[in-house]
Each structure stands twice: as C-alpha cells, then as structure tokens.
XYZ file of C-alpha atoms in Angstrom:
595
model
C 54.724 110.282 76.017
C 53.441 108.548 79.157
C 55.425 106.564 81.702
C 53.935 103.058 81.956
C 52.679 102.576 85.422
C 53.905 99.356 87.163
C 50.959 99.111 89.619
C 47.283 100.003 89.320
C 46.520 103.318 91.201
C 43.158 104.355 92.511
C 43.711 108.031 91.469
C 44.909 109.133 87.988
C 48.788 108.866 87.682
C 50.373 112.215 86.780
C 52.094 112.230 83.368
C 55.743 113.013 82.959
C 56.106 116.461 81.405
C 57.212 116.536 77.791
C 60.971 116.366 77.256
C 62.690 119.686 76.622
C 64.768 120.199 73.518
C 68.056 118.413 73.279
C 69.961 121.717 73.272
C 68.501 122.833 76.507
C 67.983 119.506 78.407
C 70.531 118.196 81.014
C 72.162 114.926 80.139
C 69.966 112.828 82.617
C 66.683 114.266 81.150
C 67.310 114.469 77.549
C 66.472 111.824 74.987
C 69.548 110.419 73.371
C 69.491 109.296 69.825
C 67.411 106.159 69.763
C 67.067 106.349 73.561
C 64.415 107.053 76.195
C 64.020 109.601 78.979
C 65.818 108.767 82.185
C 62.791 109.062 84.298
C 60.896 106.591 82.178
C 63.773 104.123 82.507
C 63.815 104.528 86.410
C 60.114 103.890 86.626
C 60.274 100.843 84.288
C 63.078 99.400 86.416
C 60.900 99.682 89.514
C 63.396 102.072 91.178
C 60.913 104.904 91.747
C 57.298 105.612 91.329
C 55.959 107.735 88.435
C 54.773 110.408 90.970
C 58.270 110.606 92.496
C 59.829 111.122 89.047
C 57.305 113.739 88.065
C 57.874 115.884 91.199
C 61.667 115.692 90.849
C 61.592 116.395 87.069
C 59.343 119.515 87.619
C 61.849 120.752 90.187
C 64.645 120.126 87.647
C 62.884 122.057 84.907
C 62.113 124.971 87.210
C 65.690 126.000 87.452
C 66.978 123.636 90.114
C 70.722 123.355 90.236
C 70.640 119.652 90.377
C 69.371 117.354 87.641
C 66.625 114.712 87.779
C 68.975 111.782 88.786
C 70.792 113.736 91.502
C 67.496 114.905 92.907
C 66.193 111.379 93.144
C 69.604 110.257 94.615
C 69.663 113.074 97.334
C 66.031 112.029 98.373
C 67.100 108.474 98.985
C 64.714 107.199 96.235
C 67.566 105.567 94.180
C 71.176 104.666 94.841
C 74.135 105.982 92.944
C 74.817 102.639 91.342
C 71.246 102.434 90.142
C 71.573 105.905 88.746
C 74.787 104.977 86.925
C 73.237 101.897 85.419
C 70.252 103.835 84.245
C 72.353 106.649 82.638
C 74.473 104.021 80.890
C 71.388 102.278 79.495
C 69.919 105.641 78.367
C 73.116 106.595 76.717
C 73.829 103.073 75.227
C 77.335 103.106 76.763
C 79.164 100.764 79.134
C 78.901 101.028 82.965
C 82.213 100.510 84.761
C 82.887 99.601 88.280
C 85.858 101.498 89.594
C 86.069 99.349 92.709
C 87.815 96.640 90.632
C 88.812 98.515 87.396
C 92.281 100.154 88.035
C 93.228 102.942 85.540
C 96.507 102.669 83.767
C 98.702 105.417 85.385
C 100.245 106.312 81.931
C 96.844 106.718 80.321
C 95.422 108.594 83.314
C 98.443 110.969 82.987
C 97.217 112.118 79.514
C 95.078 114.713 81.245
C 95.885 116.784 84.351
C 94.415 116.414 87.736
C 92.567 119.742 87.352
C 90.999 118.641 84.099
C 90.000 115.225 85.553
C 88.262 116.987 88.416
C 86.655 119.650 86.297
C 85.117 117.143 83.860
C 84.656 114.381 86.575
C 86.399 112.109 84.003
C 89.207 109.564 84.265
C 91.092 107.902 81.284
C 91.274 104.111 81.990
C 93.060 102.479 79.103
C 94.029 102.670 75.410
C 92.348 100.205 73.100
C 94.022 98.457 70.135
C 92.904 101.115 67.640
C 94.271 103.965 69.731
C 90.856 104.954 71.189
C 91.033 106.067 74.884
C 88.359 104.543 77.188
C 87.283 107.291 79.622
C 84.984 106.933 82.649
C 82.658 109.994 83.145
C 79.832 110.706 85.484
C 77.855 112.615 82.828
C 78.088 111.415 79.203
C 76.953 114.704 77.629
C 78.306 116.026 74.320
C 80.119 118.913 75.992
C 82.198 116.600 78.211
C 82.943 114.210 75.199
C 83.976 117.134 73.101
C 86.358 118.452 75.886
C 87.936 115.127 76.313
C 88.550 114.664 72.523
C 90.273 118.123 72.519
C 92.392 117.361 75.594
C 93.455 113.886 74.453
C 93.798 114.678 70.752
C 92.352 111.272 69.734
C 89.199 109.280 69.653
C 87.369 108.637 72.921
C 85.034 105.823 73.992
C 82.878 106.720 76.971
C 81.970 104.607 79.966
C 79.770 105.717 82.892
C 80.768 105.516 86.544
C 79.169 106.891 89.738
C 80.180 110.415 90.542
C 81.375 109.714 94.117
C 83.301 106.646 92.770
C 84.897 108.710 90.123
C 86.034 111.369 92.581
C 87.464 108.798 94.889
C 89.240 107.096 91.935
C 90.706 110.430 90.856
C 92.144 111.017 94.259
C 93.682 107.488 94.312
C 95.068 107.812 90.695
C 96.544 111.336 90.710
C 98.925 110.956 93.592
C 100.612 114.149 94.754
C 103.693 112.110 95.874
C 104.265 110.929 92.275
C 106.428 114.048 91.824
C 108.600 113.197 94.807
C 111.005 111.004 92.815
C 111.992 113.899 90.418
C 112.588 116.144 93.401
C 114.722 113.553 95.072
C 116.925 113.217 91.988
C 117.302 116.990 91.771
C 118.200 117.166 95.435
C 120.774 114.492 95.127
C 122.269 116.153 91.942
C 122.605 119.423 93.944
C 123.863 117.626 96.917
C 126.608 116.013 94.895
C 127.843 119.473 93.874
C 128.145 120.647 97.404
C 129.269 118.643 100.493
C 129.185 121.573 102.798
C 127.274 120.359 105.856
C 126.219 123.878 106.726
C 124.751 124.492 103.344
C 122.739 121.257 103.510
C 120.330 122.841 105.791
C 119.816 126.081 103.633
C 117.747 124.417 100.913
C 114.888 124.116 103.363
C 114.559 127.924 103.315
C 114.547 128.314 99.541
C 110.972 128.140 98.153
C 111.973 126.457 94.894
C 114.287 123.882 96.592
C 113.481 120.213 96.094
C 113.008 119.670 99.919
C 110.326 122.308 99.863
C 108.425 120.550 97.114
C 108.876 117.092 98.823
C 107.432 118.424 102.095
C 104.507 120.078 100.218
C 103.733 117.026 98.228
C 103.959 114.729 101.307
C 101.467 116.942 103.264
C 99.136 117.309 100.262
C 98.943 113.442 99.789
C 98.318 112.965 103.403
C 95.330 115.233 103.266
C 94.018 113.476 100.187
C 94.464 110.024 101.884
C 92.606 111.189 105.092
C 95.789 110.563 107.118
C 95.635 111.691 110.724
C 99.350 111.582 111.193
C 102.557 111.571 109.003
C 105.547 109.895 110.454
C 108.999 110.971 109.072
C 111.581 108.510 110.525
C 115.389 108.407 109.924
C 116.655 104.748 109.565
C 120.327 104.363 108.676
C 120.674 105.264 104.984
C 116.978 106.005 104.430
C 114.115 108.155 105.655
C 110.869 106.252 106.016
C 107.596 108.095 105.654
C 104.370 106.498 106.937
C 100.725 107.731 106.997
C 98.275 106.772 109.762
C 94.972 106.141 107.985
C 91.997 104.938 109.960
C 94.253 104.188 112.941
C 96.751 101.967 111.003
C 100.238 103.031 109.822
C 101.080 102.383 106.168
C 104.474 102.770 104.399
C 104.211 105.481 101.754
C 107.781 106.717 100.894
C 111.427 105.841 101.216
C 113.730 108.821 100.844
C 117.462 108.935 100.854
C 118.947 109.387 104.302
C 120.945 112.427 103.078
C 117.593 114.231 102.727
C 116.571 113.711 106.385
C 118.224 116.784 108.036
C 116.918 119.098 105.224
C 113.329 117.792 105.604
C 113.473 118.210 109.297
C 114.721 121.756 108.909
C 112.085 122.639 106.385
C 109.283 121.365 108.715
C 110.779 123.326 111.689
C 110.908 126.521 109.702
C 107.227 126.122 108.835
C 106.311 125.406 112.423
C 108.361 128.317 113.891
C 110.680 125.944 115.754
C 114.420 126.178 116.544
C 116.334 124.436 113.677
C 119.569 124.545 115.492
C 118.393 122.441 118.501
C 118.418 118.802 117.496
C 118.706 116.972 120.720
C 115.731 118.330 122.686
C 112.112 117.463 121.841
C 110.159 120.289 120.324
C 106.608 121.089 119.448
C 105.172 123.571 116.830
C 102.139 124.248 114.810
C 101.570 125.031 111.040
C 98.430 126.650 109.642
C 98.200 126.300 105.954
C 95.796 125.602 102.952
C 96.146 122.495 100.944
C 94.182 122.212 97.649
C 91.704 124.811 98.897
C 91.236 123.204 102.286
C 92.327 124.859 105.590
C 94.603 122.550 107.425
C 96.167 122.772 110.836
C 99.309 120.678 111.446
C 100.678 119.809 114.973
C 104.442 119.136 114.773
C 106.435 117.060 117.135
C 110.178 116.350 116.897
C 112.257 114.054 118.937
C 115.944 112.795 118.711
C 116.208 109.080 117.802
C 119.090 106.926 116.836
C 120.050 108.107 113.329
C 118.635 111.640 113.530
C 115.422 113.440 114.417
C 111.920 111.842 113.985
C 109.082 114.141 113.058
C 105.305 113.528 113.485
C 102.812 115.745 111.762
C 99.252 115.533 113.120
C 96.946 116.729 110.343
C 93.612 118.421 111.047
C 91.533 119.133 108.047
C 89.210 121.852 109.146
C 86.962 121.471 106.076
C 85.636 118.257 107.420
C 82.156 118.651 109.059
C 81.850 118.115 112.794
C 80.080 114.888 113.868
C 76.769 115.077 115.670
C 76.195 112.686 118.627
C 74.097 110.324 116.538
C 76.809 109.963 113.967
C 79.600 108.954 116.407
C 78.437 105.338 116.733
C 76.642 105.373 120.087
C 73.611 103.003 120.300
C 70.392 105.060 120.170
C 69.591 104.435 123.880
C 73.015 105.485 125.022
C 73.080 108.545 122.828
C 69.742 109.638 124.363
C 70.953 109.056 127.912
C 74.227 110.972 127.146
C 72.332 113.840 125.556
C 70.088 114.152 128.701
C 73.230 114.119 130.795
C 74.687 117.041 128.823
C 71.652 119.155 129.677
C 72.320 119.014 133.411
C 72.791 122.504 134.955
C 76.031 121.403 136.715
C 78.326 118.461 137.224
C 81.244 116.939 135.403
C 81.333 114.594 132.395
C 84.526 112.855 131.577
C 85.514 111.488 128.127
C 88.175 108.782 128.732
C 90.336 106.794 126.338
C 93.956 106.454 125.103
C 95.587 108.813 122.590
C 93.839 108.703 119.188
C 90.542 107.206 120.418
C 88.415 110.124 119.241
C 87.830 111.920 122.640
C 88.169 115.339 121.101
C 85.667 114.565 118.354
C 83.111 113.352 120.991
C 83.726 116.536 123.110
C 83.106 118.721 120.087
C 79.959 116.837 119.175
C 78.814 117.244 122.872
C 79.349 121.075 122.573
C 77.404 121.230 119.336
C 74.572 119.471 121.141
C 74.292 122.016 123.960
C 75.430 125.183 122.178
C 72.723 127.857 122.420
C 72.652 131.749 122.613
C 71.478 131.683 126.276
C 74.626 129.830 127.528
C 78.203 131.199 127.983
C 80.382 128.204 126.821
C 84.164 128.635 127.333
C 86.839 126.150 126.350
C 90.599 125.853 127.125
C 92.418 123.533 124.715
C 95.788 122.502 123.413
C 95.336 123.098 120.520
C 92.046 124.607 119.496
C 91.212 122.127 116.739
C 87.835 123.512 115.599
C 86.580 127.042 116.063
C 82.947 127.816 117.006
C 81.621 131.308 116.183
C 79.461 131.402 119.314
C 81.926 129.708 121.799
C 84.774 131.482 123.580
C 87.931 129.303 123.105
C 91.309 129.702 124.716
C 94.502 128.268 123.233
C 97.112 126.948 125.644
C 100.508 128.772 125.342
C 102.912 127.716 128.106
C 105.669 129.969 126.935
C 103.282 132.876 127.473
C 102.129 131.470 130.852
C 98.767 130.219 129.625
C 98.352 126.842 131.168
C 95.389 124.674 131.744
C 95.225 125.443 135.496
C 95.794 129.215 135.028
C 93.410 129.411 132.084
C 90.729 127.477 133.957
C 90.970 130.042 136.868
C 90.513 132.899 134.468
C 87.493 131.209 132.918
C 85.795 130.978 136.314
C 85.920 134.759 136.436
C 84.086 134.962 133.109
C 80.651 133.943 134.336
C 80.667 130.622 132.395
C 77.762 128.180 132.160
C 79.619 125.323 130.464
C 83.404 124.809 130.599
C 85.341 122.425 128.339
C 88.816 121.406 129.615
C 90.665 119.906 126.674
C 92.626 117.554 128.886
C 93.135 116.939 132.590
C 96.923 116.527 132.751
C 97.782 117.246 136.403
C 96.348 117.374 139.878
C 96.003 121.195 139.841
C 93.807 121.200 136.769
C 91.818 118.194 137.993
C 91.134 119.900 141.361
C 89.946 123.186 139.695
C 87.730 121.277 137.227
C 86.144 119.222 140.063
C 85.556 122.331 142.221
C 84.040 124.181 139.210
C 81.547 121.316 138.803
C 80.585 121.640 142.485
C 80.048 125.406 142.360
C 77.273 125.275 139.724
C 79.130 124.906 136.404
C 78.814 122.115 133.820
C 82.354 120.816 133.069
C 83.379 118.689 130.151
C 86.814 117.117 130.020
C 88.954 114.467 128.524
C 91.268 112.134 130.451
C 93.716 109.363 129.465
C 92.399 106.067 130.928
C 91.705 102.643 129.578
C 88.026 102.509 130.565
C 85.369 104.358 132.422
C 86.171 102.804 135.865
C 89.891 103.504 135.384
C 89.114 107.127 134.787
C 87.743 107.469 138.354
C 90.690 105.661 139.770
C 92.989 107.968 137.814
C 91.429 110.992 139.547
C 91.970 109.265 142.974
C 95.580 108.545 142.053
C 96.045 112.184 141.215
C 95.180 113.028 144.800
C 91.648 114.239 144.380
C 89.512 113.393 147.476
C 86.957 110.663 146.932
C 84.161 112.793 148.369
C 84.853 115.486 145.638
C 84.891 112.879 142.942
C 81.588 111.367 144.152
C 79.918 114.718 144.405
C 80.993 116.225 141.172
C 81.339 113.544 138.438
C 78.008 112.581 136.821
C 79.036 110.391 134.022
C 82.201 108.887 132.407
C 82.156 108.039 128.780
C 85.063 105.660 127.738
C 85.739 105.099 123.995
C 87.768 103.421 121.219
C 87.710 103.684 117.423
C 87.399 100.626 115.183
C 87.623 100.520 111.411
C 84.457 99.949 109.384
C 84.325 97.160 106.770
C 84.702 98.809 103.415
C 81.140 98.861 101.937
C 82.582 98.550 98.407
C 84.173 95.224 98.763
C 82.266 93.499 101.652
C 82.032 89.812 101.313
C 81.261 86.818 103.630
C 84.235 85.075 105.247
C 85.041 82.436 107.893
C 86.925 83.831 110.978
C 90.111 82.191 112.042
C 90.102 79.789 114.975
C 91.787 82.457 117.212
C 88.929 84.936 116.390
C 86.274 82.413 117.143
C 87.870 81.393 120.442
C 87.942 85.124 121.280
C 84.232 85.423 120.539
C 83.504 82.425 122.741
C 85.629 83.778 125.541
C 83.672 86.967 125.822
C 80.231 85.236 125.337
C 79.452 86.870 122.048
C 77.047 85.672 119.388
C 77.747 85.155 115.697
C 75.832 87.518 113.222
C 72.543 85.997 111.933
C 73.505 86.520 108.300
C 77.193 85.280 108.893
C 80.495 87.047 109.328
C 81.771 89.655 106.851
C 84.979 91.355 105.977
C 86.440 93.530 103.249
C 88.153 91.710 100.477
C 90.149 94.853 99.560
C 89.461 97.189 96.606
C 90.639 100.312 94.942
C 88.599 102.518 97.382
C 90.008 101.212 100.646
C 93.568 100.865 99.321
C 93.212 96.981 99.434
C 92.971 97.111 103.306
C 89.232 95.961 103.516
C 88.435 98.948 105.796
C 87.116 102.426 105.130
C 86.527 105.145 107.891
C 86.047 104.398 111.566
C 83.311 104.361 114.115
C 83.362 104.900 117.839
C 82.878 102.108 120.398
C 81.447 103.553 123.715
C 81.082 102.552 127.344
C 79.021 104.846 129.496
C 79.214 104.785 133.286
C 76.561 106.712 135.175
C 77.397 107.599 138.722
C 74.450 106.160 140.586
C 74.151 106.367 144.424
C 75.630 102.838 144.624
C 78.623 103.755 142.475
C 79.236 106.932 144.491
C 79.272 104.897 147.749
C 81.783 102.525 146.161
C 84.002 105.501 145.196
C 83.784 106.908 148.755
C 84.927 103.552 150.102
C 87.796 103.449 147.451
C 86.412 100.220 146.013
C 88.730 98.247 143.785
C 88.518 98.482 139.957
C 86.852 94.975 139.741
C 84.260 95.801 142.499
C 83.335 99.132 140.722
C 83.024 97.389 137.331
C 80.912 94.556 138.638
C 78.421 97.015 140.268
C 78.255 99.150 137.082
C 77.559 96.086 134.968
C 74.933 94.897 137.370
C 73.295 98.314 137.012
C 73.167 97.892 133.201
C 76.440 99.318 131.822
C 77.554 97.761 128.581
C 81.213 97.335 128.416
C 83.524 98.475 125.498
C 83.997 94.839 124.428
C 80.196 94.113 124.443
C 79.448 97.250 122.337
C 82.290 96.224 119.964
C 80.932 92.808 119.583
C 77.518 94.365 118.840
C 79.027 96.160 115.924
C 80.380 92.773 114.666
C 76.932 91.278 114.916
C 75.542 94.298 112.934
C 78.200 93.732 110.199
C 79.847 97.216 110.766
C 83.254 95.684 111.676
C 84.877 92.336 112.229
C 86.446 90.346 114.992
C 90.028 90.940 113.799
C 89.562 94.735 114.150
C 87.916 94.321 117.681
C 90.918 92.284 118.808
C 93.286 94.801 117.437
C 91.636 98.012 118.645
C 89.627 97.177 121.816
C 92.045 95.811 124.450
C 90.540 94.617 127.660
C 92.564 93.081 130.438
C 91.717 89.509 131.360
C 90.454 88.506 127.900
C-alpha cells in the first residue's frame, strides 16, 4: 500500500514499508480492524511528509525503542495533540482533553497509583451500563486486557496525550489523600493518652500517624513542584501551605494538637534539638521521595501559638538549566556568556530571596566548566553537585564559614571561584581581592537591582576603588510566572493594569493580551512554571568613574540606561508583549520604586 502524496515531487517519493503483522507491530504502526496505518493518516492530514514518515518508520522497525509516533514527535515534526488525534482516528476511539475533563476521584481510585503509572491509564467515569471510561496513551490490546483484569468490568477506551495523562495522574492521585485517616488515628490515640511528655514520642515511631502525615506532606510537595512547605500553628489548627511557582497555596488544615508532634518529627529527621522550642534552628534532610533524590532545608522559629516550620525542597532529579533556558534575551545571553569567559574579575548575581540567583549561578558554572579549569565553590547549602567541580559546604558549627572557606580556596590554585552568597564585609572583601589577584569570581548578593548591588558593597565598607577595579558585571533578576499554555486565552486587562503599562511607557502586544483561564494542569491558577527576568549592568569606564565618585543610585542608573542597559521592568514588559506572562504578574513580581 502506498501513501498518497499531497504535493507533486520532482523525484520519486519513497513508499511506506509494508505493515508488520498485528502480533508484532506496536500500537502506533499496526493496522487496526477496519483501520489504516498511522503514518498514512499523518501524511493525509498534512502533518508530515511521506519521506519523513518513511525514515521514522524504518527506524522504528529496526529495533528503535520508540514507536513511529513518538519518533515524529521527538523530531518536532508533529505535536502531541496531533499524535493523539491520529491515534484516536486510527483506533476508532474517542480523544479526550484532560485540560477540561476532570476524573471522578472514586472511579480513579478503582486502580492504584502504581497501576495507573505503569499502564499510563486513568479511569475517568462510570457509564450507565457500568462500563468504565478510561483514558490511555496507547490503546493496544495488552493495555485494554490489563485494565479489564484490574477493574473487573467492561472498559471503554479514550485516547489522551502521554504527557497530559502523566500530569493528570499526578493531579488525581494525591499523596495527601491519606492524611485524613492518619489524623483520625492520631486523635484516637491522643484521646487515650493526655500525657504531654508522651505527645512528643509518636514522632519517633516509624508507624505513628505523625510520621505518615509528614511523609505524605513532603511527597505531595515534590509532586506539586513546591519550592517550600510552610507548617504554621494558628490557634486550634495547623495550616500547611505550599509555595508553587512563587505563590503560596493552602493545602491542609490539621488539628492544633498535632502541631508539636509534627515539629518534633521534622526536627528528628533534620538532626535538630527537639527540646529547644524558643530558639530558631536550622537543619537539613536528605531523602528519596518516589525514586527521586530530594534535599530539604529546614528552618524553625517560635511564633505565637507554637513553632513554625519551613521546609525548602530541592528536587535533585530536575535537570540544571542552561543559560539560553533561563529567559535572557538572546543578545543579553551572548554578552553574559562572553563575560563569563574573562580570565579574572567579579560577576555578581543580585536579587531578593527566591529570585532564582542560585539557578543562574549554576547555569553559569555549567557554561564555563572545562577540564583545564580548577573551579571551586563555597555554598550554604550545596544544592547541586558537579562531578568535576570542587564544592565546599558551609558548616559554622565546625568552623567552616564563607570567609574562612574562601581563604582556604585561595590556597588551592583556583581559576574560578563561586561564593554562594556575600553576607558580610569580610567575605565581600576577600571576594573582591580574589578578583583583583587573577581569579574569576561568581557570587550572589541580596539587592533590589543591579545598581543597588554596587551600593550594597559600598555600604558594607568596601572601598570604591576596589569595587570599580574588580566588578565586571552585575546581573539582577526576578522570576515571573508563565501563562499556562494549556488554557491560554485572550483577555482585557483591568484599568489598573493598563494605567501601569502607560506609566512605564510599554506597548500592548500586537495580537492582544493573554492570560490563563485556569485548567486542571495549572491547578486553576492560569500559570505554569516560571521564567527569569534579567537586568545586566556592564561596568564601563563611565560607570567605574561614577562608582569612584560615589554617585547616587539615580545618577548611576541614568548613565547605565544611557549606555544601553534594559531595566528589569522593561524586560518584564517585553515578556508581556511576547505573550509569555501578563501585566498582573509583572505588577506582583517585579517591584520598582517610583512606579
């Protein structure tokens, strides 16, 4: 059988190889009863050329681990939604959009999380005749037979995109669903014992309800991509919130009586003092959650009503970002990459807490890491480990501080030094002097913008001639949430947002304003993931002279803009114009004085 060509070609068009037998063929190649081959459907729909399908199909039939559809998808020839539509047409089944279709929790509970992931299948609903509607990524006979066996009833198959299904499975099978039963068990046990001393002991028992609650809480945080978990005592309840994409969301309400035991359990895991309740403490947990290595920084502090705990989650299985993935405009990324290849000098990454400074610094290290360079870092904590980079972990109890560790690094013949954070004048002075003595230094600094970072060094007591001689560039940054691509739609900004746009001299997007309407994939927020907004100040001769003269913040900023620096706000509005984010998010995340 030949694929029908959609356009006349000068050379003979290759034929699609004959279909393998139904027993041997993968689901996206085989001919279903009364159906046609997937490649034929894709070409007829104008999604790919016949030659592209032939090349992919030959690779699939020569033992490739991926099937025809996935090969075309990975090469960017078709989209996942196109592939889903073609598989549904080939199999004569319904295609389902999981952005708007929400599974019935009781029906989804008919199979376990592990089974759903193994089969890439999700039960959606039960029809009037008792048949279960199940969304699958691959409607082959083996998957259908497994579902019938698990459910013990008739099954009607619908097709959904594989990534959509995996995301829906994460959203549907919530780890914290089991928290309510553990809370009831805790309260039942607590009712039998009112001994205040023994209220702390359940945190040490591995089968205690409190242990399970903490495990489920952390597991759900990892699934939800939370950066932080806040556990807050409030009168007769304990509020649990997750920070996802920079915004806090209420997740759980636990009984107030459970608060002390939860805090004790977290302290035990982090190696902290469970007796001390008034003094703030810090600790760290290294664990594995659902097969993923996770590091957790723990901070406790006394508040009215008890102790508040914040867990900062670091999922080490997530890949590191490269410079071009961070969100810098191409021209800025090119200039920054060139700056990183300087033999000496100091580059500062500035911004408030949670603005992505560490991610940018790690991306910078990945850019310049090579076998002929000795790269050393001193961090608190070491968030990602590099096999070819020497990293030092701060441990103040053992006497390892930023200043002391930096001195030891200078005796190790370094080419590049990363200082996780300049916190005090001693560290700042050593870092600046290291840059002056032939080393390339990268560091983060808490400051509102690039010019403020220079003034912060001056306020620390660093001489202006040292700053002017050592610092080569300052990169200031923020993180803004991206509009969810699954529920993007046009909208009309509020009067306040339009007034803000006019005040900063921004232009409206050519194709109109967009926002996320809210769907299952973004937890109805309209946002999914974040992107960096950057302001890069290069220290030209004019800027250095201004620093030497202790020029004001406004004067330095005016000169930098005159020399071509784009401000944080201008870069953020450019993202609005590109449809990446919206004005409401810029107003929330990018604060600029005077606007």
